[in-house]
CSV table of C-alpha atoms in Angstrom, one decimal:
chain,number,residue,atom,x,y,z
A,1,MET,CA,18.7,-11.1,-4.5
A,2,CYS,CA,21.2,-12.2,-7.2
A,3,ALA,CA,21.7,-15.5,-5.4
A,4,ALA,CA,18.0,-16.0,-5.2
A,5,LEU,CA,17.7,-15.5,-9.0
A,6,ASN,CA,20.6,-17.7,-9.7
A,7,HIS,CA,18.9,-20.4,-7.6
A,8,LEU,CA,15.8,-20.4,-9.8
A,9,SER,CA,17.2,-23.0,-12.2
A,10,LEU,CA,17.4,-25.5,-9.3
A,11,LEU,CA,13.7,-25.1,-8.3
A,12,THR,CA,12.5,-27.9,-10.7
A,13,SER,CA,11.4,-30.4,-8.0
A,14,GLY,CA,10.3,-30.5,-4.4
A,15,PRO,CA,7.5,-28.4,-2.8
A,16,ALA,CA,8.4,-25.2,-4.6
A,17,GLY,CA,9.0,-26.9,-8.0
A,18,GLY,CA,5.4,-26.8,-9.0
A,19,LEU,CA,5.1,-23.1,-8.0
A,20,GLN,CA,8.1,-22.1,-10.0
A,21,ALA,CA,6.6,-23.9,-13.0
A,22,ALA,CA,3.4,-22.0,-12.5
A,23,LEU,CA,5.1,-18.6,-12.3
A,24,PHE,CA,6.8,-19.1,-15.6
A,25,ALA,CA,3.9,-20.9,-17.2
A,26,SER,CA,6.2,-23.9,-18.0
A,27,PRO,CA,4.7,-26.1,-20.9
A,28,ALA,CA,6.1,-29.1,-19.0
A,29,ALA,CA,3.8,-28.3,-16.0
A,30,PRO,CA,0.3,-27.2,-17.2
A,31,PRO,CA,-1.8,-25.2,-14.7
A,32,GLU,CA,-3.4,-27.3,-12.0
A,33,PRO,CA,-7.2,-26.8,-11.9
A,34,PRO,CA,-8.8,-25.2,-8.8
A,35,VAL,CA,-10.1,-27.7,-6.2
A,36,THR,CA,-13.8,-28.3,-6.5
A,37,GLN,CA,-14.5,-29.1,-2.9
A,38,LEU,CA,-13.2,-27.1,0.1
A,39,PRO,CA,-12.3,-28.9,3.3
A,40,PRO,CA,-15.3,-29.6,5.5
A,41,GLN,CA,-13.8,-27.7,8.5
A,42,LEU,CA,-14.1,-24.4,6.4
A,43,LEU,CA,-17.8,-24.9,5.6
A,44,ASP,CA,-21.0,-24.1,7.5
A,45,ASP,CA,-24.1,-26.3,7.7
A,46,LYS,CA,-25.2,-25.3,4.3
A,47,GLY,CA,-21.9,-26.2,2.7
A,48,LYS,CA,-20.9,-22.5,2.2
A,49,LEU,CA,-17.6,-21.0,3.2
A,50,LYS,CA,-17.7,-19.9,6.9
A,51,CYS,CA,-15.8,-16.6,7.1
A,52,PHE,CA,-14.1,-15.4,10.3
A,53,ASN,CA,-15.1,-11.9,9.3
A,54,PRO,CA,-18.8,-11.7,8.6
A,55,LYS,CA,-18.5,-8.2,7.2
A,56,LEU,CA,-16.7,-9.1,4.1
A,57,ASP,CA,-18.4,-7.8,0.9
A,58,PRO,CA,-19.2,-10.1,-2.0
A,59,SER,CA,-16.0,-9.3,-3.9
A,60,GLN,CA,-13.9,-10.0,-0.9
A,61,ARG,CA,-15.7,-13.3,-0.1
A,62,GLU,CA,-15.2,-14.3,-3.7
A,63,ALA,CA,-11.5,-13.5,-3.6
A,64,VAL,CA,-11.1,-15.5,-0.4
A,65,GLU,CA,-12.8,-18.6,-1.8
A,66,PHE,CA,-10.9,-18.2,-5.0
A,67,ALA,CA,-7.6,-18.1,-3.1
A,68,LEU,CA,-8.6,-21.2,-1.1
A,69,ARG,CA,-9.4,-23.2,-4.3
A,70,GLN,CA,-6.3,-22.3,-6.2
A,71,GLN,CA,-3.5,-24.9,-5.9
A,72,ARG,CA,-0.4,-22.9,-6.8
A,73,LEU,CA,-1.1,-19.2,-7.5
A,74,ALA,CA,-3.8,-16.7,-6.6
A,75,ILE,CA,-3.7,-12.9,-7.2
A,76,VAL,CA,-6.0,-10.4,-5.5
A,77,HIS,CA,-6.0,-7.0,-7.2
A,78,GLY,CA,-7.1,-4.5,-4.6
A,79,PRO,CA,-7.5,-0.8,-5.6
A,80,ALA,CA,-7.1,1.8,-3.0
A,81,GLY,CA,-9.5,1.5,0.0
A,82,THR,CA,-10.9,-1.9,-1.0
A,83,GLY,CA,-9.6,-3.8,2.0
A,84,LYS,CA,-6.7,-5.7,0.6
A,85,THR,CA,-5.2,-6.4,4.0
A,86,THR,CA,-8.6,-7.3,5.5
A,87,THR,CA,-9.0,-9.9,2.7
A,88,ALA,CA,-5.5,-11.2,3.2
A,89,VAL,CA,-6.2,-11.7,6.9
A,90,GLU,CA,-9.3,-13.8,6.1
A,91,VAL,CA,-7.3,-16.0,3.7
A,92,ILE,CA,-4.5,-16.5,6.2
A,93,LEU,CA,-7.0,-17.5,9.0
A,94,GLN,CA,-8.7,-19.9,6.6
A,95,HIS,CA,-5.4,-21.7,5.8
A,96,VAL,CA,-4.5,-21.9,9.5
A,97,GLN,CA,-8.0,-23.4,10.1
A,98,ARG,CA,-7.2,-26.2,7.6
A,99,GLY,CA,-4.0,-26.9,9.5
A,100,GLN,CA,-1.5,-25.2,7.2
A,101,ARG,CA,1.4,-23.0,8.0
A,102,VAL,CA,1.7,-19.5,6.4
A,103,LEU,CA,4.6,-17.3,5.7
A,104,ALA,CA,3.4,-13.7,5.4
A,105,CYS,CA,5.7,-11.1,3.8
A,106,ALA,CA,5.8,-7.6,2.4
A,107,PRO,CA,8.5,-5.4,1.0
A,108,SER,CA,8.4,-2.9,3.9
A,109,ASN,CA,8.4,-3.3,7.7
A,110,SER,CA,5.3,-1.0,8.0
A,111,ALA,CA,3.3,-3.3,5.7
A,112,VAL,CA,4.3,-6.4,7.7
A,113,ASP,CA,3.4,-4.8,11.0
A,114,ASN,CA,0.0,-3.6,9.6
A,115,LEU,CA,-0.8,-7.2,8.6
A,116,LEU,CA,0.5,-8.5,12.0
A,117,GLN,CA,-1.7,-6.0,13.8
A,118,LYS,CA,-4.8,-7.0,11.9
A,119,LEU,CA,-4.2,-10.7,12.4
A,120,GLY,CA,-3.9,-10.0,16.1
A,121,ASN,CA,-7.1,-8.1,16.1
A,122,ALA,CA,-8.7,-11.1,14.4
A,123,GLY,CA,-7.7,-13.3,17.4
A,124,LEU,CA,-4.7,-15.1,15.9
A,125,GLU,CA,-2.1,-15.7,18.6
A,126,ASN,CA,0.4,-18.3,17.4
A,127,MET,CA,2.4,-16.1,15.1
A,128,ILE,CA,5.9,-14.7,15.2
A,129,ARG,CA,7.6,-11.6,13.8
A,130,LEU,CA,11.2,-11.9,12.4
A,131,GLY,CA,13.4,-8.8,12.0
A,132,HIS,CA,15.3,-6.2,13.9
A,133,PRO,CA,13.4,-4.7,16.9
A,134,ALA,CA,14.2,-1.1,15.9
A,135,ARG,CA,12.3,-1.7,12.7
A,136,ILE,CA,9.2,-3.2,14.3
A,137,GLU,CA,6.3,-1.2,15.6
A,138,GLU,CA,6.2,-1.1,19.4
A,139,ASP,CA,2.6,-2.3,19.7
A,140,VAL,CA,3.5,-5.6,18.0
A,141,LEU,CA,6.8,-6.2,19.6
A,142,ASP,CA,5.3,-8.9,21.8
A,143,PHE,CA,5.3,-11.2,18.7
A,144,TRP,CA,9.0,-10.6,18.0
A,145,ILE,CA,10.8,-14.0,18.0
A,146,ASP,CA,13.4,-13.0,20.6
A,147,LYS,CA,10.6,-12.1,23.1
A,148,TRP,CA,9.1,-15.6,22.6
A,149,VAL,CA,12.5,-17.1,23.2
A,150,ARG,CA,13.0,-15.1,26.4
A,151,TYR,CA,9.5,-16.1,27.6
A,152,LEU,CA,10.4,-19.7,27.1
A,153,GLN,CA,13.7,-19.3,28.9
A,154,ASP,CA,12.0,-17.6,31.8
A,155,ASP,CA,9.4,-20.3,32.0
A,156,TRP,CA,11.7,-23.3,31.5
A,157,ASP,CA,10.4,-25.4,34.4
A,158,GLY,CA,6.7,-24.8,33.5
A,159,ARG,CA,6.8,-25.2,29.7
A,160,LEU,CA,9.9,-27.1,28.5
A,161,ALA,CA,11.3,-29.3,31.2
A,162,GLY,CA,9.1,-32.2,30.1
A,163,ASP,CA,10.3,-31.9,26.5
A,164,TRP,CA,14.0,-31.4,27.1
A,165,LYS,CA,16.6,-33.1,29.3
A,166,ARG,CA,18.6,-29.9,29.5
A,167,GLN,CA,17.8,-26.3,29.2
A,168,PRO,CA,18.1,-25.5,25.4
A,169,GLY,CA,20.1,-22.7,24.0
A,170,GLU,CA,18.8,-19.6,22.1
A,171,ILE,CA,19.2,-21.2,18.7
A,172,GLU,CA,17.4,-24.3,19.7
A,173,LEU,CA,14.5,-22.3,21.1
A,174,LYS,CA,14.3,-20.1,18.0
A,175,ARG,CA,14.1,-23.3,15.9
A,176,LYS,CA,11.3,-24.6,18.2
A,177,VAL,CA,9.3,-21.3,18.0
A,178,ILE,CA,9.6,-21.1,14.2
A,179,GLU,CA,8.6,-24.8,13.7
A,180,GLU,CA,5.5,-24.4,15.9
A,181,ALA,CA,4.2,-21.1,14.7
A,182,HIS,CA,1.1,-21.1,12.6
A,183,VAL,CA,2.1,-17.9,10.9
A,184,VAL,CA,5.6,-16.3,10.5
A,185,LEU,CA,5.8,-12.7,9.4
A,186,CYS,CA,8.8,-10.8,8.0
A,187,THR,CA,10.0,-8.6,5.2
A,188,LEU,CA,10.9,-10.3,1.9
A,189,ALA,CA,14.6,-9.4,2.6
A,190,ILE,CA,14.5,-11.4,5.9
A,191,ALA,CA,13.1,-14.5,4.2
A,192,ASN,CA,16.5,-15.0,2.4
A,193,ALA,CA,18.4,-18.2,2.5
A,194,ARG,CA,20.8,-16.9,5.2
A,195,GLY,CA,18.1,-15.5,7.4
A,196,PRO,CA,16.6,-16.9,10.6
A,197,LEU,CA,14.2,-19.2,8.7
A,198,ASN,CA,17.2,-21.2,7.7
A,199,LEU,CA,17.7,-22.3,11.3
A,200,THR,CA,15.5,-25.3,10.6
A,201,GLU,CA,14.6,-27.1,7.4
A,202,LYS,CA,11.1,-28.0,8.6
A,203,GLY,CA,10.3,-24.6,10.0
A,204,GLY,CA,11.6,-22.9,6.8
A,205,MET,CA,9.0,-24.5,4.5
A,206,PHE,CA,5.4,-23.3,4.4
A,207,ASP,CA,2.1,-24.4,2.7
A,208,LEU,CA,1.3,-20.8,1.7
A,209,LEU,CA,3.3,-17.6,1.1
A,210,VAL,CA,1.3,-14.4,1.2
A,211,ILE,CA,3.0,-11.3,-0.2
A,212,ASP,CA,1.1,-8.1,0.7
A,213,GLU,CA,1.8,-4.9,-1.3
A,214,ALA,CA,3.3,-7.2,-3.9
A,215,SER,CA,3.0,-4.6,-6.6
A,216,GLN,CA,5.6,-2.5,-4.8
A,217,ALA,CA,8.2,-5.3,-4.5
A,218,LEU,CA,10.9,-6.0,-7.0
A,219,GLU,CA,10.4,-9.5,-8.5
A,220,ALA,CA,13.9,-10.4,-7.3
A,221,GLU,CA,12.8,-9.6,-3.7
A,222,CYS,CA,9.9,-12.0,-4.0
A,223,TRP,CA,12.2,-14.8,-5.1
A,224,LEU,CA,13.9,-14.6,-1.7
A,225,ALA,CA,10.7,-16.1,-0.2
A,226,ILE,CA,9.1,-18.0,-3.0
A,227,PRO,CA,11.3,-21.2,-2.7
A,228,ARG,CA,9.9,-21.6,0.9
A,229,ALA,CA,6.3,-22.3,-0.2
A,230,LYS,CA,4.1,-24.7,-2.2
A,231,LYS,CA,1.5,-21.9,-3.0
A,232,LEU,CA,1.7,-18.2,-3.5
A,233,LEU,CA,-0.9,-15.5,-2.9
A,234,LEU,CA,-0.2,-12.0,-4.1
A,235,PHE,CA,-2.0,-8.9,-2.9
A,236,GLY,CA,-1.5,-5.4,-4.4
A,237,ASP,CA,-2.4,-2.9,-7.1
A,238,PRO,CA,-0.2,-2.6,-10.2
A,239,LYS,CA,-2.1,0.7,-10.9
A,240,GLN,CA,-0.3,2.3,-8.0
A,241,LEU,CA,3.4,3.1,-7.6
A,242,SER,CA,5.6,0.3,-9.0
A,243,PRO,CA,8.9,-0.9,-7.5
A,244,VAL,CA,11.7,1.6,-7.2
A,245,VAL,CA,14.5,1.0,-9.7
A,246,LYS,CA,17.4,3.3,-9.2
A,247,THR,CA,19.0,2.9,-12.7
A,248,ARG,CA,17.5,3.7,-16.1
A,249,SER,CA,19.2,0.6,-17.5
A,250,GLY,CA,17.4,-1.6,-14.9
A,251,GLU,CA,14.1,0.1,-15.7
A,252,LYS,CA,14.6,-0.5,-19.5
A,253,GLU,CA,15.3,-4.2,-18.8
A,254,GLY,CA,11.9,-4.5,-17.1
A,255,LEU,CA,13.0,-4.5,-13.4
A,256,SER,CA,10.2,-2.0,-12.6
A,257,ILE,CA,7.6,-4.6,-13.6
A,258,SER,CA,6.6,-6.4,-10.5
A,259,LEU,CA,6.0,-10.2,-10.2
A,260,MET,CA,2.4,-9.4,-9.6
A,261,GLU,CA,2.0,-7.4,-12.8
A,262,ARG,CA,3.9,-10.1,-14.8
A,263,GLN,CA,1.6,-12.8,-13.4
A,264,MET,CA,-1.5,-10.8,-14.2
A,265,ASN,CA,-0.3,-10.4,-17.7
A,266,LEU,CA,0.7,-14.0,-18.0
A,267,HIS,CA,-2.4,-15.7,-16.4
A,268,GLY,CA,-5.1,-13.1,-16.5
A,269,ALA,CA,-8.5,-13.9,-15.1
A,270,ALA,CA,-7.5,-17.5,-14.5
A,271,ALA,CA,-5.4,-16.5,-11.5
A,272,THR,CA,-6.8,-13.1,-10.6
A,273,ARG,CA,-9.7,-11.6,-8.7
A,274,GLN,CA,-10.4,-7.9,-8.2
A,275,LEU,CA,-11.9,-6.3,-5.2
A,276,GLU,CA,-14.7,-4.0,-6.3
A,277,VAL,CA,-16.0,-2.0,-3.3
A,278,GLN,CA,-13.9,0.8,-1.8
A,279,TYR,CA,-14.4,2.2,1.7
A,280,ARG,CA,-12.4,5.4,1.6
A,281,MET,CA,-13.4,8.0,-1.0
A,282,HIS,CA,-16.4,10.0,-1.8
A,283,GLY,CA,-17.9,8.9,-5.1
A,284,LEU,CA,-16.7,12.0,-7.0
A,285,ILE,CA,-13.1,11.5,-5.8
A,286,GLN,CA,-13.0,7.8,-6.8
A,287,GLY,CA,-14.9,8.4,-10.0
A,288,TRP,CA,-12.0,9.4,-12.2
A,289,SER,CA,-9.7,6.6,-10.9
A,290,ALA,CA,-12.4,4.0,-11.2
A,291,GLU,CA,-13.1,4.8,-14.9
A,292,ARG,CA,-9.5,5.5,-15.9
A,293,HIS,CA,-7.7,2.6,-14.2
A,294,TYR,CA,-10.3,-0.1,-13.1
A,295,GLY,CA,-12.6,-0.4,-16.0
A,296,GLY,CA,-15.5,1.2,-14.2
A,297,LEU,CA,-15.8,-1.8,-11.8
A,298,LEU,CA,-14.9,0.0,-8.6
A,299,GLN,CA,-17.8,1.3,-6.6
A,300,PRO,CA,-17.9,3.3,-3.3
A,301,ASP,CA,-19.6,1.7,-0.4
A,302,PRO,CA,-22.8,3.5,0.6
A,303,SER,CA,-21.1,4.5,3.9
A,304,VAL,CA,-18.6,6.7,2.0
A,305,ALA,CA,-20.3,7.5,-1.3
A,306,ARG,CA,-21.5,10.9,-0.3
A,307,HIS,CA,-19.6,11.8,2.9
A,308,ARG,CA,-18.3,15.4,3.2
A,309,LEU,CA,-16.0,17.3,5.5
A,310,CYS,CA,-18.8,19.3,7.0
A,311,GLU,CA,-20.3,16.1,8.4
A,312,LEU,CA,-17.3,15.7,10.7
A,313,GLU,CA,-17.8,16.8,14.3
A,314,GLY,CA,-16.9,20.4,14.8
A,315,VAL,CA,-16.6,21.2,11.0
A,316,SER,CA,-18.8,24.0,9.7
A,317,ASP,CA,-20.4,23.9,6.2
A,318,THR,CA,-18.5,26.6,4.2
A,319,ALA,CA,-17.6,27.2,0.6
A,320,ASP,CA,-14.3,25.3,1.3
A,321,THR,CA,-15.5,22.4,3.4
A,322,GLY,CA,-18.6,21.9,1.3
A,323,SER,CA,-16.7,21.2,-1.9
A,324,ILE,CA,-15.6,17.6,-2.8
A,325,LEU,CA,-13.4,18.4,-5.7
A,326,LEU,CA,-11.6,21.8,-6.0
A,327,LEU,CA,-9.1,22.9,-8.6
A,328,ILE,CA,-7.1,26.1,-7.9
A,329,ASP,CA,-5.7,27.0,-11.2
A,330,THR,CA,-2.5,29.1,-11.5
A,331,ALA,CA,-2.5,29.3,-15.3
A,332,GLY,CA,-1.6,32.8,-16.5
A,333,CYS,CA,-0.5,33.9,-13.0
A,334,GLN,CA,3.2,33.5,-13.5
A,335,LEU,CA,3.6,31.4,-10.4
A,336,THR,CA,6.4,29.4,-12.1
A,337,GLU,CA,8.5,26.6,-10.7
A,338,SER,CA,12.0,26.9,-9.4
A,339,PRO,CA,15.0,25.6,-11.4
A,340,PRO,CA,16.0,22.1,-10.3
A,341,ASP,CA,18.3,21.7,-7.3
A,342,GLU,CA,21.4,19.4,-7.2
A,343,THR,CA,19.1,16.4,-6.7
A,344,ARG,CA,16.9,17.5,-9.7
A,345,SER,CA,14.0,18.3,-7.3
A,346,ARG,CA,11.8,21.3,-7.8
A,347,SER,CA,9.6,23.7,-5.9
A,348,ASN,CA,6.9,26.3,-6.5
A,349,VAL,CA,6.6,29.0,-3.9
A,350,GLY,CA,3.3,30.3,-5.3
A,351,GLU,CA,1.6,26.9,-5.1
A,352,ALA,CA,3.0,26.4,-1.5
A,353,ASP,CA,1.2,29.7,-0.5
A,354,LEU,CA,-2.0,28.6,-2.2
A,355,VAL,CA,-2.2,25.2,-0.5
A,356,ALA,CA,-1.3,26.8,2.9
A,357,ALA,CA,-4.1,29.4,2.3
A,358,HIS,CA,-6.6,26.7,1.6
A,359,ALA,CA,-5.5,24.6,4.5
A,360,ALA,CA,-5.9,27.6,6.7
A,361,ALA,CA,-9.5,28.1,5.4
A,362,LEU,CA,-10.3,24.4,6.2
A,363,ALA,CA,-8.8,24.8,9.7
A,364,ALA,CA,-10.8,28.0,10.3
A,365,ALA,CA,-13.9,26.0,9.5
A,366,GLY,CA,-13.0,23.5,12.2
A,367,LEU,CA,-11.2,20.7,10.4
A,368,GLN,CA,-8.4,19.3,12.5
A,369,GLN,CA,-4.8,19.6,11.2
A,370,ALA,CA,-4.4,15.9,11.7
A,371,ASP,CA,-7.1,15.3,9.2
A,372,MET,CA,-5.3,17.2,6.4
A,373,ALA,CA,-2.3,16.3,4.3
A,374,VAL,CA,-0.4,18.1,1.5
A,375,VAL,CA,1.2,15.8,-1.0
A,376,THR,CA,3.4,16.7,-3.9
A,377,PRO,CA,5.6,14.8,-6.4
A,378,TYR,CA,8.7,16.7,-5.4
A,379,ASN,CA,10.7,16.4,-2.1
A,380,LEU,CA,12.0,20.0,-2.4
A,381,GLN,CA,8.4,21.3,-2.5
A,382,THR,CA,7.6,19.6,0.9
A,383,ALA,CA,10.1,21.9,2.6
A,384,VAL,CA,8.6,25.0,0.9
A,385,VAL,CA,5.1,23.9,1.9
A,386,ARG,CA,6.1,23.3,5.5
A,387,THR,CA,7.5,26.8,5.7
A,388,ALA,CA,4.2,28.3,4.3
A,389,LEU,CA,2.2,26.3,6.7
A,390,GLN,CA,4.3,27.4,9.7
A,391,ARG,CA,3.6,31.0,8.7
A,392,ARG,CA,-0.1,30.3,9.2
A,393,GLN,CA,0.4,28.4,12.5
A,394,LEU,CA,-0.4,25.1,10.9
A,395,PRO,CA,2.6,22.9,12.0
A,396,ASN,CA,0.6,19.7,12.4
A,397,VAL,CA,-0.7,19.4,8.8
A,398,GLU,CA,1.2,16.5,7.3
A,399,VAL,CA,3.3,17.2,4.3
A,400,ASN,CA,4.8,14.3,2.2
A,401,THR,CA,5.7,13.2,-1.3
A,402,VAL,CA,3.2,11.1,-3.2
A,403,GLY,CA,5.5,8.1,-2.8
A,404,GLY,CA,5.9,8.7,0.9
A,405,PHE,CA,2.1,8.9,1.4
A,406,GLN,CA,1.2,5.7,-0.5
A,407,GLY,CA,-0.9,3.4,1.6
A,408,ARG,CA,-2.2,6.3,3.7
A,409,GLU,CA,-5.3,8.5,3.7
A,410,LYS,CA,-6.6,11.7,5.1
A,411,GLU,CA,-10.0,13.4,5.2
A,412,ALA,CA,-8.7,16.3,3.0
A,413,VAL,CA,-5.8,16.0,0.7
A,414,LEU,CA,-4.2,19.0,-1.1
A,415,LEU,CA,-2.1,18.1,-4.1
A,416,SER,CA,0.6,20.6,-5.3
A,417,LEU,CA,1.8,19.5,-8.8
A,418,VAL,CA,4.6,22.2,-8.9
A,419,ARG,CA,5.3,22.3,-12.6
A,420,SER,CA,4.6,25.6,-14.3
A,421,ASN,CA,6.7,26.6,-17.3
A,422,LYS,CA,6.4,28.0,-20.8
A,423,ARG,CA,7.7,24.8,-22.4
A,424,ARG,CA,4.8,22.8,-20.8
A,425,ASP,CA,7.3,20.3,-19.5
A,426,ILE,CA,5.8,18.1,-16.8
A,427,GLY,CA,8.7,15.8,-16.2
A,428,PHE,CA,7.6,12.6,-14.4
A,429,ILE,CA,4.5,14.0,-12.7
A,430,GLY,CA,2.3,12.7,-15.5
A,431,LYS,CA,3.0,9.0,-14.8
A,432,SER,CA,-0.3,7.2,-14.4
A,433,ASP,CA,0.6,5.3,-11.3
A,434,LEU,CA,1.8,8.4,-9.5
A,435,VAL,CA,-1.3,10.4,-10.4
A,436,ASN,CA,-3.6,7.5,-9.3
A,437,VAL,CA,-1.9,7.3,-5.9
A,438,ALA,CA,-2.0,11.0,-5.4
A,439,VAL,CA,-5.7,11.3,-6.1
A,440,THR,CA,-6.8,8.2,-4.1
A,441,ARG,CA,-5.4,9.4,-0.7
A,442,ALA,CA,-8.4,11.7,-0.1
A,443,ARG,CA,-11.5,10.6,1.7
A,444,ARG,CA,-13.9,13.6,1.6
A,445,HIS,CA,-12.1,16.5,-0.1
A,446,LEU,CA,-9.5,16.7,-2.9
A,447,CYS,CA,-7.9,20.0,-3.8
A,448,ILE,CA,-5.5,20.2,-6.7
A,449,VAL,CA,-3.3,23.3,-7.1
A,450,CYS,CA,-1.6,23.5,-10.4
A,451,ASP,CA,-1.0,25.4,-13.7
A,452,SER,CA,-3.5,23.7,-15.9
A,453,ASN,CA,-1.9,24.9,-19.0
A,454,THR,CA,1.4,23.1,-18.1
A,455,ALA,CA,-0.2,20.0,-16.4
A,456,SER,CA,-2.6,19.3,-19.3
A,457,ALA,CA,0.4,18.6,-21.6
A,458,GLY,CA,0.3,15.1,-20.1
A,459,VAL,CA,-2.6,12.8,-21.2
A,460,GLU,CA,-3.2,11.4,-17.7
A,461,LEU,CA,-3.3,14.8,-16.0
A,462,ALA,CA,-5.4,16.3,-18.8
A,463,SER,CA,-8.0,13.6,-18.1
A,464,LEU,CA,-7.9,14.3,-14.4
A,465,LEU,CA,-8.3,18.0,-14.8
A,466,GLN,CA,-11.2,17.5,-17.2
A,467,HIS,CA,-12.9,15.4,-14.5
A,468,MET,CA,-12.2,18.2,-11.9
A,469,ARG,CA,-13.8,20.8,-14.2
A,470,GLU,CA,-16.9,18.6,-14.9
A,471,LYS,CA,-17.5,17.3,-11.4
A,472,GLY,CA,-16.0,19.9,-9.1
A,473,GLU,CA,-15.3,23.6,-8.6
A,474,VAL,CA,-12.6,25.6,-10.3
A,475,ARG,CA,-11.0,28.8,-8.8
A,476,SER,CA,-8.4,31.0,-10.3
A,477,ALA,CA,-5.3,31.6,-8.2
A,478,ARG,CA,-6.1,35.3,-8.7
A,479,ALA,CA,-8.7,35.0,-6.0
A,480,TYR,CA,-5.9,34.3,-3.5
A,481,GLU,CA,-3.7,37.3,-4.4
A,482,ALA,CA,-4.0,38.9,-1.0
A,483,GLN,CA,-2.8,35.7,0.7
A,484,LEU,CA,0.4,35.3,-1.3
A,485,SER,CA,3.9,35.8,0.2
A,486,PRO,CA,6.0,38.7,-1.0
A,487,GLU,CA,8.1,36.4,-3.1
A,488,ALA,CA,5.1,34.8,-4.8
A,489,LEU,CA,3.3,38.2,-5.1
A,490,LYS,CA,6.2,39.6,-7.0
A,491,MET,CA,5.9,36.8,-9.6
A,492,PHE,CA,2.1,37.1,-9.7
A,493,ARG,CA,2.1,40.8,-10.5
A,494,LYS,CA,4.5,40.3,-13.4
A,495,GLY,CA,1.7,38.3,-15.0
A,496,LEU,CA,-0.9,41.0,-14.7
């Protein structure tokens, strides 16, 4: 990454020169205006954009057309559940339709494979995946470059004999595959100057670079791929978890600010479109996030706006499954957090018992374990929660940290905030991006277990808890006394 940043000063000319100027708002290269007329092969008989996916909502269609008209930079801000990747697929297909080559990247292998899978489902075939096979999902391995090479080697007589006087070697075939692919997919790290794209000068340059989950990527990572393209399209949500910076000095120097966030601050509406319809959350679950983080513009699609757990097959309508928002408050119950371990992680046995008890109530009403998840800011708490779930014969309820669950969703999400202390110290759990991610994982039911007296010391959490009180149901942890473990019960009775 250091080499990529050092190379920036050399990107003053050539195909990537204009893009570099745009990303730094160079006075010597003023922004190029959007094109006024799209290519005719993209239009229907009425002169309107002909989408491959007819189910795109108006904000998605607007984002696609905006991306096609932009000459250097386009940003699509997609809050949770709004179909960022669906929109990215449409943009890629449209660029392929106009005869352009696309490099599609993401900071993680899982995000790359998700995009690859959706492109395959949309009917795109001429694409390849770069990377180590152990890090590629099995169901998309057929697109791995080495499999393409082996296919060509096995079919030498039928496919290549007319083009070559001799049977080519592996490097030559890889070069051919890369040069002829309409779309190449890889992680940002693989797009570096020493990676497989460097096998060929022609195959290593693209008309468009798409970076999915761009808000989670370090800017330095993005510059590994940017020199390979004339135009850049960023998809993500800066209101969710930012790139991981392992040193405080690096964070102070601004490394936690993603390229996407910097470009949104630099160019604003001139380069950005926001997706405005989400297809995941009940209206009450998304309501707080929509107002707090997205200016009230985010709306639930009618298909999810009022959906509930008890509408799922086999799930009974009970006091637990009927609620959308549930706050189980441990304030005054002395269910305090543990001291930090050697990694500075924390746990809370009482909260673990409470989320396990509520998960058991949901399971008793018919909700499948696979449809539930417990999320928490602390890794140590995940182990304590798993133990509590095992005691209740609920081994298949997923337990993860908030960061580990980003990009995922479940019908019911139980959030354990852990912190409970007399100092009202909440540590990092009040960070706005972390809280936003935690809340927006739930589709039909969100349960928060916390000490409201401690949690409300943070402005973000205080706002969320106020929303839970106004729009949902509040229960005291005292109602669960009979379901606490001996360890938690001992603490609980000290508070009586």
